[in-house]
């Protein structure tokens, strides 16, 4: 089955810094999503991005489907960006989840 | 639109008991997926329902079961609880056209 690997596993940054999170997948997917889980456990869908580039405020994502990877960019980090970022890829029936990147933004 | 609603939010049970968790999807969403999240294990897929039919199932023992009703609300049941079943159980609903998942706040189950 499809395997999803995320890097780095942990990231500690100062407020205002930029960061890039990576997601590699072992096979072609027609569905790729990025999520943020806050410290209270709530998962929020950030992007549905099986290919191409999207931007939403300080966050943007790029998926290069032919090379089987996706990147999530966070600019001008704020303490509220802390939490775990997951990518998930697969089909319309099932998503396979990466282990996540734990991001800590220090004030 | 109201979001995905999971009840209860917290639950404490003892080994051997059974538990039923509920998930009400976003209005108009007909697909509901269930996940188990334990510390250090990420999200593990349990099963997915669409129009009352289970379309996909993860690698969990038969003690874990689910169902979906005609109004798209879904329940999952865990029988003969074990200590290792302690986890955050998350439900996500998706619209028909695309599997874009919207999550509820989860049910935190503790098995003592």
JSON list of C-alpha atoms in Angstrom, two decimals:
[
{"chain": "A", "resi": 1, "resn": "UNK", "atom": "CA", "xyz": [0.00, 0.00, 0.00]},
{"chain": "A", "resi": 2, "resn": "UNK", "atom": "CA", "xyz": [0.87, 3.66, -0.17]},
{"chain": "A", "resi": 3, "resn": "UNK", "atom": "CA", "xyz": [3.32, 4.96, 2.40]},
{"chain": "A", "resi": 4, "resn": "UNK", "atom": "CA", "xyz": [3.47, 8.59, 3.45]},
{"chain": "A", "resi": 5, "resn": "UNK", "atom": "CA", "xyz": [6.60, 10.04, 5.05]},
{"chain": "A", "resi": 6, "resn": "UNK", "atom": "CA", "xyz": [6.82, 13.47, 6.62]},
{"chain": "A", "resi": 7, "resn": "UNK", "atom": "CA", "xyz": [9.87, 15.50, 7.51]},
{"chain": "A", "resi": 8, "resn": "UNK", "atom": "CA", "xyz": [11.15, 16.87, 9.76]},
{"chain": "A", "resi": 9, "resn": "UNK", "atom": "CA", "xyz": [9.46, 15.05, 12.67]},
{"chain": "A", "resi": 10, "resn": "UNK", "atom": "CA", "xyz": [10.03, 18.01, 14.98]},
{"chain": "A", "resi": 11, "resn": "UNK", "atom": "CA", "xyz": [10.67, 21.70, 14.39]},
{"chain": "A", "resi": 12, "resn": "UNK", "atom": "CA", "xyz": [11.24, 24.48, 16.91]},
{"chain": "A", "resi": 13, "resn": "UNK", "atom": "CA", "xyz": [11.25, 28.06, 15.63]},
{"chain": "A", "resi": 14, "resn": "UNK", "atom": "CA", "xyz": [11.09, 31.60, 16.90]},
{"chain": "A", "resi": 15, "resn": "UNK", "atom": "CA", "xyz": [8.03, 33.67, 16.17]},
{"chain": "A", "resi": 16, "resn": "UNK", "atom": "CA", "xyz": [8.37, 35.37, 12.80]},
{"chain": "A", "resi": 17, "resn": "UNK", "atom": "CA", "xyz": [10.44, 32.61, 11.18]},
{"chain": "A", "resi": 18, "resn": "UNK", "atom": "CA", "xyz": [9.50, 30.77, 7.99]},
{"chain": "A", "resi": 19, "resn": "UNK", "atom": "CA", "xyz": [9.34, 27.00, 7.64]},
{"chain": "A", "resi": 20, "resn": "UNK", "atom": "CA", "xyz": [8.93, 24.28, 5.03]},
{"chain": "A", "resi": 21, "resn": "UNK", "atom": "CA", "xyz": [7.37, 20.91, 5.82]},
{"chain": "A", "resi": 22, "resn": "UNK", "atom": "CA", "xyz": [7.71, 18.01, 3.40]},
{"chain": "A", "resi": 23, "resn": "UNK", "atom": "CA", "xyz": [5.53, 15.02, 2.58]},
{"chain": "A", "resi": 24, "resn": "UNK", "atom": "CA", "xyz": [6.75, 12.17, 0.35]},
{"chain": "A", "resi": 25, "resn": "UNK", "atom": "CA", "xyz": [4.45, 9.44, -0.89]},
{"chain": "A", "resi": 26, "resn": "UNK", "atom": "CA", "xyz": [5.49, 6.07, -2.26]},
{"chain": "A", "resi": 27, "resn": "UNK", "atom": "CA", "xyz": [2.97, 5.84, -5.08]},
{"chain": "A", "resi": 28, "resn": "UNK", "atom": "CA", "xyz": [0.71, 8.05, -7.13]},
{"chain": "A", "resi": 29, "resn": "UNK", "atom": "CA", "xyz": [-2.22, 9.55, -5.29]},
{"chain": "A", "resi": 30, "resn": "UNK", "atom": "CA", "xyz": [-5.25, 11.43, -6.59]},
{"chain": "A", "resi": 31, "resn": "UNK", "atom": "CA", "xyz": [-6.04, 12.95, -3.23]},
{"chain": "A", "resi": 32, "resn": "UNK", "atom": "CA", "xyz": [-3.61, 14.83, -0.98]},
{"chain": "A", "resi": 33, "resn": "UNK", "atom": "CA", "xyz": [-4.51, 16.97, 2.00]},
{"chain": "A", "resi": 34, "resn": "UNK", "atom": "CA", "xyz": [-2.68, 18.92, 4.69]},
{"chain": "A", "resi": 35, "resn": "UNK", "atom": "CA", "xyz": [-4.08, 19.24, 8.21]},
{"chain": "A", "resi": 36, "resn": "UNK", "atom": "CA", "xyz": [-3.19, 21.09, 11.39]},
{"chain": "A", "resi": 37, "resn": "UNK", "atom": "CA", "xyz": [-3.93, 19.53, 14.77]},
{"chain": "A", "resi": 38, "resn": "UNK", "atom": "CA", "xyz": [-3.97, 22.06, 17.59]},
{"chain": "A", "resi": 39, "resn": "UNK", "atom": "CA", "xyz": [-2.83, 21.24, 21.13]},
{"chain": "A", "resi": 40, "resn": "UNK", "atom": "CA", "xyz": [-6.43, 20.37, 22.09]},
{"chain": "A", "resi": 41, "resn": "UNK", "atom": "CA", "xyz": [-6.66, 17.69, 19.39]},
{"chain": "A", "resi": 42, "resn": "UNK", "atom": "CA", "xyz": [-8.86, 19.47, 16.83]},
{"chain": "A", "resi": 43, "resn": "UNK", "atom": "CA", "xyz": [-7.87, 18.67, 13.25]},
{"chain": "A", "resi": 44, "resn": "UNK", "atom": "CA", "xyz": [-8.36, 21.42, 10.69]},
{"chain": "A", "resi": 45, "resn": "UNK", "atom": "CA", "xyz": [-8.16, 20.87, 6.97]},
{"chain": "A", "resi": 46, "resn": "UNK", "atom": "CA", "xyz": [-5.63, 23.34, 5.52]},
{"chain": "A", "resi": 47, "resn": "UNK", "atom": "CA", "xyz": [-5.41, 22.34, 1.86]},
{"chain": "A", "resi": 48, "resn": "UNK", "atom": "CA", "xyz": [-6.83, 19.84, -0.59]},
{"chain": "A", "resi": 49, "resn": "UNK", "atom": "CA", "xyz": [-3.98, 19.77, -3.10]},
{"chain": "A", "resi": 50, "resn": "UNK", "atom": "CA", "xyz": [-3.50, 16.67, -5.30]},
{"chain": "A", "resi": 51, "resn": "UNK", "atom": "CA", "xyz": [-1.39, 18.84, -7.63]},
{"chain": "A", "resi": 52, "resn": "UNK", "atom": "CA", "xyz": [-0.31, 22.43, -8.16]},
{"chain": "A", "resi": 53, "resn": "UNK", "atom": "CA", "xyz": [0.04, 25.31, -5.74]},
{"chain": "A", "resi": 54, "resn": "UNK", "atom": "CA", "xyz": [-2.42, 26.99, -3.39]},
{"chain": "A", "resi": 55, "resn": "UNK", "atom": "CA", "xyz": [-2.12, 29.82, -0.93]},
{"chain": "A", "resi": 56, "resn": "UNK", "atom": "CA", "xyz": [-4.19, 30.83, 2.07]},
{"chain": "A", "resi": 57, "resn": "UNK", "atom": "CA", "xyz": [-2.83, 33.81, 3.97]},
{"chain": "A", "resi": 58, "resn": "UNK", "atom": "CA", "xyz": [0.55, 32.96, 5.46]},
{"chain": "A", "resi": 59, "resn": "UNK", "atom": "CA", "xyz": [0.25, 29.33, 4.42]},
{"chain": "A", "resi": 60, "resn": "UNK", "atom": "CA", "xyz": [0.87, 27.89, 0.99]},
{"chain": "A", "resi": 61, "resn": "UNK", "atom": "CA", "xyz": [1.27, 24.38, -0.38]},
{"chain": "A", "resi": 62, "resn": "UNK", "atom": "CA", "xyz": [2.74, 22.85, -3.49]},
{"chain": "A", "resi": 63, "resn": "UNK", "atom": "CA", "xyz": [2.31, 19.29, -4.73]},
{"chain": "A", "resi": 64, "resn": "UNK", "atom": "CA", "xyz": [4.49, 17.88, -7.50]},
{"chain": "A", "resi": 65, "resn": "UNK", "atom": "CA", "xyz": [2.48, 14.78, -8.32]},
{"chain": "A", "resi": 66, "resn": "UNK", "atom": "CA", "xyz": [4.97, 13.44, -10.89]},
{"chain": "A", "resi": 67, "resn": "UNK", "atom": "CA", "xyz": [7.71, 13.41, -8.24]},
{"chain": "A", "resi": 68, "resn": "UNK", "atom": "CA", "xyz": [5.40, 12.25, -5.43]},
{"chain": "A", "resi": 69, "resn": "UNK", "atom": "CA", "xyz": [5.93, 14.97, -2.89]},
{"chain": "A", "resi": 70, "resn": "UNK", "atom": "CA", "xyz": [4.17, 17.93, -1.37]},
{"chain": "A", "resi": 71, "resn": "UNK", "atom": "CA", "xyz": [5.48, 20.93, 0.56]},
{"chain": "A", "resi": 72, "resn": "UNK", "atom": "CA", "xyz": [3.73, 23.13, 3.11]},
{"chain": "A", "resi": 73, "resn": "UNK", "atom": "CA", "xyz": [5.16, 26.60, 3.63]},
{"chain": "A", "resi": 74, "resn": "UNK", "atom": "CA", "xyz": [4.46, 28.67, 6.73]},
{"chain": "A", "resi": 75, "resn": "UNK", "atom": "CA", "xyz": [5.65, 32.26, 6.65]},
{"chain": "A", "resi": 76, "resn": "UNK", "atom": "CA", "xyz": [5.99, 34.73, 9.53]},
{"chain": "A", "resi": 77, "resn": "UNK", "atom": "CA", "xyz": [5.15, 32.04, 12.10]},
{"chain": "A", "resi": 78, "resn": "UNK", "atom": "CA", "xyz": [2.93, 32.88, 15.05]},
{"chain": "A", "resi": 79, "resn": "UNK", "atom": "CA", "xyz": [2.60, 31.01, 18.34]},
{"chain": "A", "resi": 80, "resn": "UNK", "atom": "CA", "xyz": [-0.88, 29.90, 17.25]},
{"chain": "A", "resi": 81, "resn": "UNK", "atom": "CA", "xyz": [0.77, 27.93, 14.42]},
{"chain": "A", "resi": 82, "resn": "UNK", "atom": "CA", "xyz": [2.09, 25.48, 16.99]},
{"chain": "A", "resi": 83, "resn": "UNK", "atom": "CA", "xyz": [0.75, 21.96, 16.82]},
{"chain": "A", "resi": 84, "resn": "UNK", "atom": "CA", "xyz": [1.15, 18.93, 14.59]},
{"chain": "A", "resi": 85, "resn": "UNK", "atom": "CA", "xyz": [0.93, 19.14, 10.82]},
{"chain": "A", "resi": 86, "resn": "UNK", "atom": "CA", "xyz": [-0.21, 16.03, 8.98]},
{"chain": "A", "resi": 87, "resn": "UNK", "atom": "CA", "xyz": [-0.34, 15.20, 5.32]},
{"chain": "A", "resi": 88, "resn": "UNK", "atom": "CA", "xyz": [-2.61, 12.44, 4.08]},
{"chain": "A", "resi": 89, "resn": "UNK", "atom": "CA", "xyz": [-2.74, 10.93, 0.61]},
{"chain": "A", "resi": 90, "resn": "UNK", "atom": "CA", "xyz": [-4.74, 8.32, -1.20]},
{"chain": "A", "resi": 91, "resn": "UNK", "atom": "CA", "xyz": [-8.00, 7.95, -3.03]},
{"chain": "A", "resi": 92, "resn": "UNK", "atom": "CA", "xyz": [-11.60, 8.96, -2.61]},
{"chain": "A", "resi": 93, "resn": "UNK", "atom": "CA", "xyz": [-12.14, 5.92, -0.38]},
{"chain": "A", "resi": 94, "resn": "UNK", "atom": "CA", "xyz": [-9.19, 5.99, 1.99]},
{"chain": "A", "resi": 95, "resn": "UNK", "atom": "CA", "xyz": [-6.44, 8.34, 3.07]},
{"chain": "A", "resi": 96, "resn": "UNK", "atom": "CA", "xyz": [-3.08, 7.15, 4.37]},
{"chain": "A", "resi": 97, "resn": "UNK", "atom": "CA", "xyz": [-1.63, 9.48, 6.98]},
{"chain": "A", "resi": 98, "resn": "UNK", "atom": "CA", "xyz": [1.93, 10.53, 7.66]},
{"chain": "A", "resi": 99, "resn": "UNK", "atom": "CA", "xyz": [3.30, 10.53, 11.21]},
{"chain": "A", "resi": 100, "resn": "UNK", "atom": "CA", "xyz": [3.19, 14.32, 11.35]},
{"chain": "A", "resi": 101, "resn": "UNK", "atom": "CA", "xyz": [5.57, 17.21, 11.96]},
{"chain": "A", "resi": 102, "resn": "UNK", "atom": "CA", "xyz": [5.39, 18.66, 15.46]},
{"chain": "A", "resi": 103, "resn": "UNK", "atom": "CA", "xyz": [5.93, 22.41, 15.23]},
{"chain": "A", "resi": 104, "resn": "UNK", "atom": "CA", "xyz": [6.65, 24.60, 18.26]},
{"chain": "A", "resi": 105, "resn": "UNK", "atom": "CA", "xyz": [6.73, 28.36, 17.78]},
{"chain": "A", "resi": 106, "resn": "UNK", "atom": "CA", "xyz": [8.43, 30.20, 20.64]},
{"chain": "A", "resi": 107, "resn": "UNK", "atom": "CA", "xyz": [7.47, 33.81, 21.41]},
{"chain": "B", "resi": 1, "resn": "UNK", "atom": "CA", "xyz": [-23.45, 25.05, 8.54]},
{"chain": "B", "resi": 2, "resn": "UNK", "atom": "CA", "xyz": [-22.84, 23.18, 11.74]},
{"chain": "B", "resi": 3, "resn": "UNK", "atom": "CA", "xyz": [-19.60, 21.22, 11.84]},
{"chain": "B", "resi": 4, "resn": "UNK", "atom": "CA", "xyz": [-19.02, 17.56, 12.60]},
{"chain": "B", "resi": 5, "resn": "UNK", "atom": "CA", "xyz": [-20.34, 16.71, 16.05]},
{"chain": "B", "resi": 6, "resn": "UNK", "atom": "CA", "xyz": [-18.95, 13.86, 18.11]},
{"chain": "B", "resi": 7, "resn": "UNK", "atom": "CA", "xyz": [-20.44, 12.67, 21.37]},
{"chain": "B", "resi": 8, "resn": "UNK", "atom": "CA", "xyz": [-19.49, 12.14, 24.06]},
{"chain": "B", "resi": 9, "resn": "UNK", "atom": "CA", "xyz": [-16.30, 14.21, 24.27]},
{"chain": "B", "resi": 10, "resn": "UNK", "atom": "CA", "xyz": [-14.82, 12.19, 27.12]},
{"chain": "B", "resi": 11, "resn": "UNK", "atom": "CA", "xyz": [-15.47, 8.66, 28.29]},
{"chain": "B", "resi": 12, "resn": "UNK", "atom": "CA", "xyz": [-14.02, 6.48, 31.02]},
{"chain": "B", "resi": 13, "resn": "UNK", "atom": "CA", "xyz": [-14.63, 2.75, 30.91]},
{"chain": "B", "resi": 14, "resn": "UNK", "atom": "CA", "xyz": [-13.16, -0.36, 32.48]},
{"chain": "B", "resi": 15, "resn": "UNK", "atom": "CA", "xyz": [-11.65, -3.37, 30.76]},
{"chain": "B", "resi": 16, "resn": "UNK", "atom": "CA", "xyz": [-14.22, -5.77, 29.36]},
{"chain": "B", "resi": 17, "resn": "UNK", "atom": "CA", "xyz": [-16.95, -3.18, 28.92]},
{"chain": "B", "resi": 18, "resn": "UNK", "atom": "CA", "xyz": [-18.25, -2.00, 25.58]},
{"chain": "B", "resi": 19, "resn": "UNK", "atom": "CA", "xyz": [-18.64, 1.54, 24.29]},
{"chain": "B", "resi": 20, "resn": "UNK", "atom": "CA", "xyz": [-20.58, 3.32, 21.55]},
{"chain": "B", "resi": 21, "resn": "UNK", "atom": "CA", "xyz": [-19.42, 6.61, 20.05]},
{"chain": "B", "resi": 22, "resn": "UNK", "atom": "CA", "xyz": [-21.54, 8.85, 17.86]},
{"chain": "B", "resi": 23, "resn": "UNK", "atom": "CA", "xyz": [-20.75, 11.12, 14.94]},
{"chain": "B", "resi": 24, "resn": "UNK", "atom": "CA", "xyz": [-23.10, 13.55, 13.19]},
{"chain": "B", "resi": 25, "resn": "UNK", "atom": "CA", "xyz": [-21.62, 14.73, 9.89]},
{"chain": "B", "resi": 26, "resn": "UNK", "atom": "CA", "xyz": [-21.92, 18.12, 8.26]},
{"chain": "B", "resi": 27, "resn": "UNK", "atom": "CA", "xyz": [-25.32, 18.49, 6.63]},
{"chain": "B", "resi": 28, "resn": "UNK", "atom": "CA", "xyz": [-25.24, 17.07, 3.10]},
{"chain": "B", "resi": 29, "resn": "UNK", "atom": "CA", "xyz": [-22.13, 14.96, 3.67]},
{"chain": "B", "resi": 30, "resn": "UNK", "atom": "CA", "xyz": [-22.75, 11.27, 3.13]},
{"chain": "B", "resi": 31, "resn": "UNK", "atom": "CA", "xyz": [-19.29, 9.85, 3.78]},
{"chain": "B", "resi": 32, "resn": "UNK", "atom": "CA", "xyz": [-18.08, 9.31, 7.34]},
{"chain": "B", "resi": 33, "resn": "UNK", "atom": "CA", "xyz": [-14.64, 8.00, 8.27]},
{"chain": "B", "resi": 34, "resn": "UNK", "atom": "CA", "xyz": [-13.40, 6.92, 11.69]},
{"chain": "B", "resi": 35, "resn": "UNK", "atom": "CA", "xyz": [-9.83, 7.06, 13.00]},
{"chain": "B", "resi": 36, "resn": "UNK", "atom": "CA", "xyz": [-8.01, 6.07, 16.15]},
{"chain": "B", "resi": 37, "resn": "UNK", "atom": "CA", "xyz": [-5.20, 8.31, 17.36]},
{"chain": "B", "resi": 38, "resn": "UNK", "atom": "CA", "xyz": [-2.78, 7.22, 20.07]},
{"chain": "B", "resi": 39, "resn": "UNK", "atom": "CA", "xyz": [0.33, 9.09, 21.21]},
{"chain": "B", "resi": 40, "resn": "UNK", "atom": "CA", "xyz": [3.18, 8.38, 18.83]},
{"chain": "B", "resi": 41, "resn": "UNK", "atom": "CA", "xyz": [1.02, 6.33, 16.44]},
{"chain": "B", "resi": 42, "resn": "UNK", "atom": "CA", "xyz": [-0.54, 9.00, 14.29]},
{"chain": "B", "resi": 43, "resn": "UNK", "atom": "CA", "xyz": [-3.99, 8.44, 12.86]},
{"chain": "B", "resi": 44, "resn": "UNK", "atom": "CA", "xyz": [-5.01, 4.86, 12.15]},
{"chain": "B", "resi": 45, "resn": "UNK", "atom": "CA", "xyz": [-7.93, 4.35, 9.77]},
{"chain": "B", "resi": 46, "resn": "UNK", "atom": "CA", "xyz": [-10.79, 2.29, 11.21]},
{"chain": "B", "resi": 47, "resn": "UNK", "atom": "CA", "xyz": [-13.52, 2.35, 8.55]},
{"chain": "B", "resi": 48, "resn": "UNK", "atom": "CA", "xyz": [-15.44, 4.50, 6.11]},
{"chain": "B", "resi": 49, "resn": "UNK", "atom": "CA", "xyz": [-19.18, 4.54, 5.43]},
{"chain": "B", "resi": 50, "resn": "UNK", "atom": "CA", "xyz": [-21.09, 5.98, 2.53]},
{"chain": "B", "resi": 51, "resn": "UNK", "atom": "CA", "xyz": [-24.88, 5.80, 2.22]},
{"chain": "B", "resi": 52, "resn": "UNK", "atom": "CA", "xyz": [-25.11, 3.23, 5.02]},
{"chain": "B", "resi": 53, "resn": "UNK", "atom": "CA", "xyz": [-22.54, 0.92, 3.40]},
{"chain": "B", "resi": 54, "resn": "UNK", "atom": "CA", "xyz": [-19.06, 0.23, 4.70]},
{"chain": "B", "resi": 55, "resn": "UNK", "atom": "CA", "xyz": [-16.80, 0.88, 1.73]},
{"chain": "B", "resi": 56, "resn": "UNK", "atom": "CA", "xyz": [-13.43, 0.42, 3.37]},
{"chain": "B", "resi": 57, "resn": "UNK", "atom": "CA", "xyz": [-12.01, -1.03, 6.56]},
{"chain": "B", "resi": 58, "resn": "UNK", "atom": "CA", "xyz": [-8.66, -0.68, 8.27]},
{"chain": "B", "resi": 59, "resn": "UNK", "atom": "CA", "xyz": [-6.63, -3.32, 10.03]},
{"chain": "B", "resi": 60, "resn": "UNK", "atom": "CA", "xyz": [-8.44, -3.51, 13.36]},
{"chain": "B", "resi": 61, "resn": "UNK", "atom": "CA", "xyz": [-9.86, -6.54, 15.17]},
{"chain": "B", "resi": 62, "resn": "UNK", "atom": "CA", "xyz": [-13.51, -7.44, 14.91]},
{"chain": "B", "resi": 63, "resn": "UNK", "atom": "CA", "xyz": [-14.17, -5.86, 18.31]},
{"chain": "B", "resi": 64, "resn": "UNK", "atom": "CA", "xyz": [-14.32, -2.58, 16.42]},
{"chain": "B", "resi": 65, "resn": "UNK", "atom": "CA", "xyz": [-17.49, -2.15, 14.40]},
{"chain": "B", "resi": 66, "resn": "UNK", "atom": "CA", "xyz": [-19.56, 0.64, 13.01]},
{"chain": "B", "resi": 67, "resn": "UNK", "atom": "CA", "xyz": [-22.71, 1.54, 11.19]},
{"chain": "B", "resi": 68, "resn": "UNK", "atom": "CA", "xyz": [-24.29, 4.45, 9.41]},
{"chain": "B", "resi": 69, "resn": "UNK", "atom": "CA", "xyz": [-27.91, 5.48, 9.49]},
{"chain": "B", "resi": 70, "resn": "UNK", "atom": "CA", "xyz": [-30.11, 6.83, 6.71]},
{"chain": "B", "resi": 71, "resn": "UNK", "atom": "CA", "xyz": [-29.52, 10.40, 7.94]},
{"chain": "B", "resi": 72, "resn": "UNK", "atom": "CA", "xyz": [-25.73, 9.81, 7.57]},
{"chain": "B", "resi": 73, "resn": "UNK", "atom": "CA", "xyz": [-25.12, 9.82, 11.31]},
{"chain": "B", "resi": 74, "resn": "UNK", "atom": "CA", "xyz": [-22.64, 7.13, 12.25]},
{"chain": "B", "resi": 75, "resn": "UNK", "atom": "CA", "xyz": [-21.79, 5.14, 15.34]},
{"chain": "B", "resi": 76, "resn": "UNK", "atom": "CA", "xyz": [-18.79, 3.05, 16.18]},
{"chain": "B", "resi": 77, "resn": "UNK", "atom": "CA", "xyz": [-18.78, 0.34, 18.81]},
{"chain": "B", "resi": 78, "resn": "UNK", "atom": "CA", "xyz": [-15.89, -1.26, 20.64]},
{"chain": "B", "resi": 79, "resn": "UNK", "atom": "CA", "xyz": [-16.67, -4.42, 22.56]},
{"chain": "B", "resi": 80, "resn": "UNK", "atom": "CA", "xyz": [-14.63, -6.11, 25.28]},
{"chain": "B", "resi": 81, "resn": "UNK", "atom": "CA", "xyz": [-12.48, -3.04, 25.86]},
{"chain": "B", "resi": 82, "resn": "UNK", "atom": "CA", "xyz": [-8.76, -3.44, 26.41]},
{"chain": "B", "resi": 83, "resn": "UNK", "atom": "CA", "xyz": [-6.31, -1.01, 28.01]},
{"chain": "B", "resi": 84, "resn": "UNK", "atom": "CA", "xyz": [-4.74, -0.42, 24.59]},
{"chain": "B", "resi": 85, "resn": "UNK", "atom": "CA", "xyz": [-8.04, 0.94, 23.27]},
{"chain": "B", "resi": 86, "resn": "UNK", "atom": "CA", "xyz": [-7.43, 4.15, 25.21]},
{"chain": "B", "resi": 87, "resn": "UNK", "atom": "CA", "xyz": [-7.15, 6.78, 22.50]},
{"chain": "B", "resi": 88, "resn": "UNK", "atom": "CA", "xyz": [-8.66, 9.78, 20.81]},
{"chain": "B", "resi": 89, "resn": "UNK", "atom": "CA", "xyz": [-11.31, 8.61, 18.34]},
{"chain": "B", "resi": 90, "resn": "UNK", "atom": "CA", "xyz": [-11.87, 10.99, 15.48]},
{"chain": "B", "resi": 91, "resn": "UNK", "atom": "CA", "xyz": [-14.67, 11.14, 12.97]},
{"chain": "B", "resi": 92, "resn": "UNK", "atom": "CA", "xyz": [-14.50, 12.97, 9.65]},
{"chain": "B", "resi": 93, "resn": "UNK", "atom": "CA", "xyz": [-17.19, 13.67, 7.09]},
{"chain": "B", "resi": 94, "resn": "UNK", "atom": "CA", "xyz": [-16.74, 14.38, 3.39]},
{"chain": "B", "resi": 95, "resn": "UNK", "atom": "CA", "xyz": [-18.94, 15.75, 0.62]},
{"chain": "B", "resi": 96, "resn": "UNK", "atom": "CA", "xyz": [-19.94, 13.46, -2.24]},
{"chain": "B", "resi": 97, "resn": "UNK", "atom": "CA", "xyz": [-17.73, 14.88, -4.99]},
{"chain": "B", "resi": 98, "resn": "UNK", "atom": "CA", "xyz": [-14.35, 14.87, -3.24]},
{"chain": "B", "resi": 99, "resn": "UNK", "atom": "CA", "xyz": [-12.92, 13.13, -0.22]},
{"chain": "B", "resi": 100, "resn": "UNK", "atom": "CA", "xyz": [-12.03, 16.36, 1.59]},
{"chain": "B", "resi": 101, "resn": "UNK", "atom": "CA", "xyz": [-12.25, 15.48, 5.24]},
{"chain": "B", "resi": 102, "resn": "UNK", "atom": "CA", "xyz": [-13.71, 17.68, 7.95]},
{"chain": "B", "resi": 103, "resn": "UNK", "atom": "CA", "xyz": [-13.11, 16.50, 11.49]},
{"chain": "B", "resi": 104, "resn": "UNK", "atom": "CA", "xyz": [-15.06, 16.58, 14.70]},
{"chain": "B", "resi": 105, "resn": "UNK", "atom": "CA", "xyz": [-13.43, 17.42, 18.02]},
{"chain": "B", "resi": 106, "resn": "UNK", "atom": "CA", "xyz": [-13.05, 13.74, 18.87]},
{"chain": "B", "resi": 107, "resn": "UNK", "atom": "CA", "xyz": [-13.98, 11.45, 21.73]},
{"chain": "B", "resi": 108, "resn": "UNK", "atom": "CA", "xyz": [-11.24, 10.79, 24.25]},
{"chain": "B", "resi": 109, "resn": "UNK", "atom": "CA", "xyz": [-11.67, 7.26, 25.61]},
{"chain": "B", "resi": 110, "resn": "UNK", "atom": "CA", "xyz": [-9.82, 6.09, 28.69]},
{"chain": "B", "resi": 111, "resn": "UNK", "atom": "CA", "xyz": [-9.93, 2.40, 29.58]},
{"chain": "B", "resi": 112, "resn": "UNK", "atom": "CA", "xyz": [-9.00, 1.60, 33.17]}
]
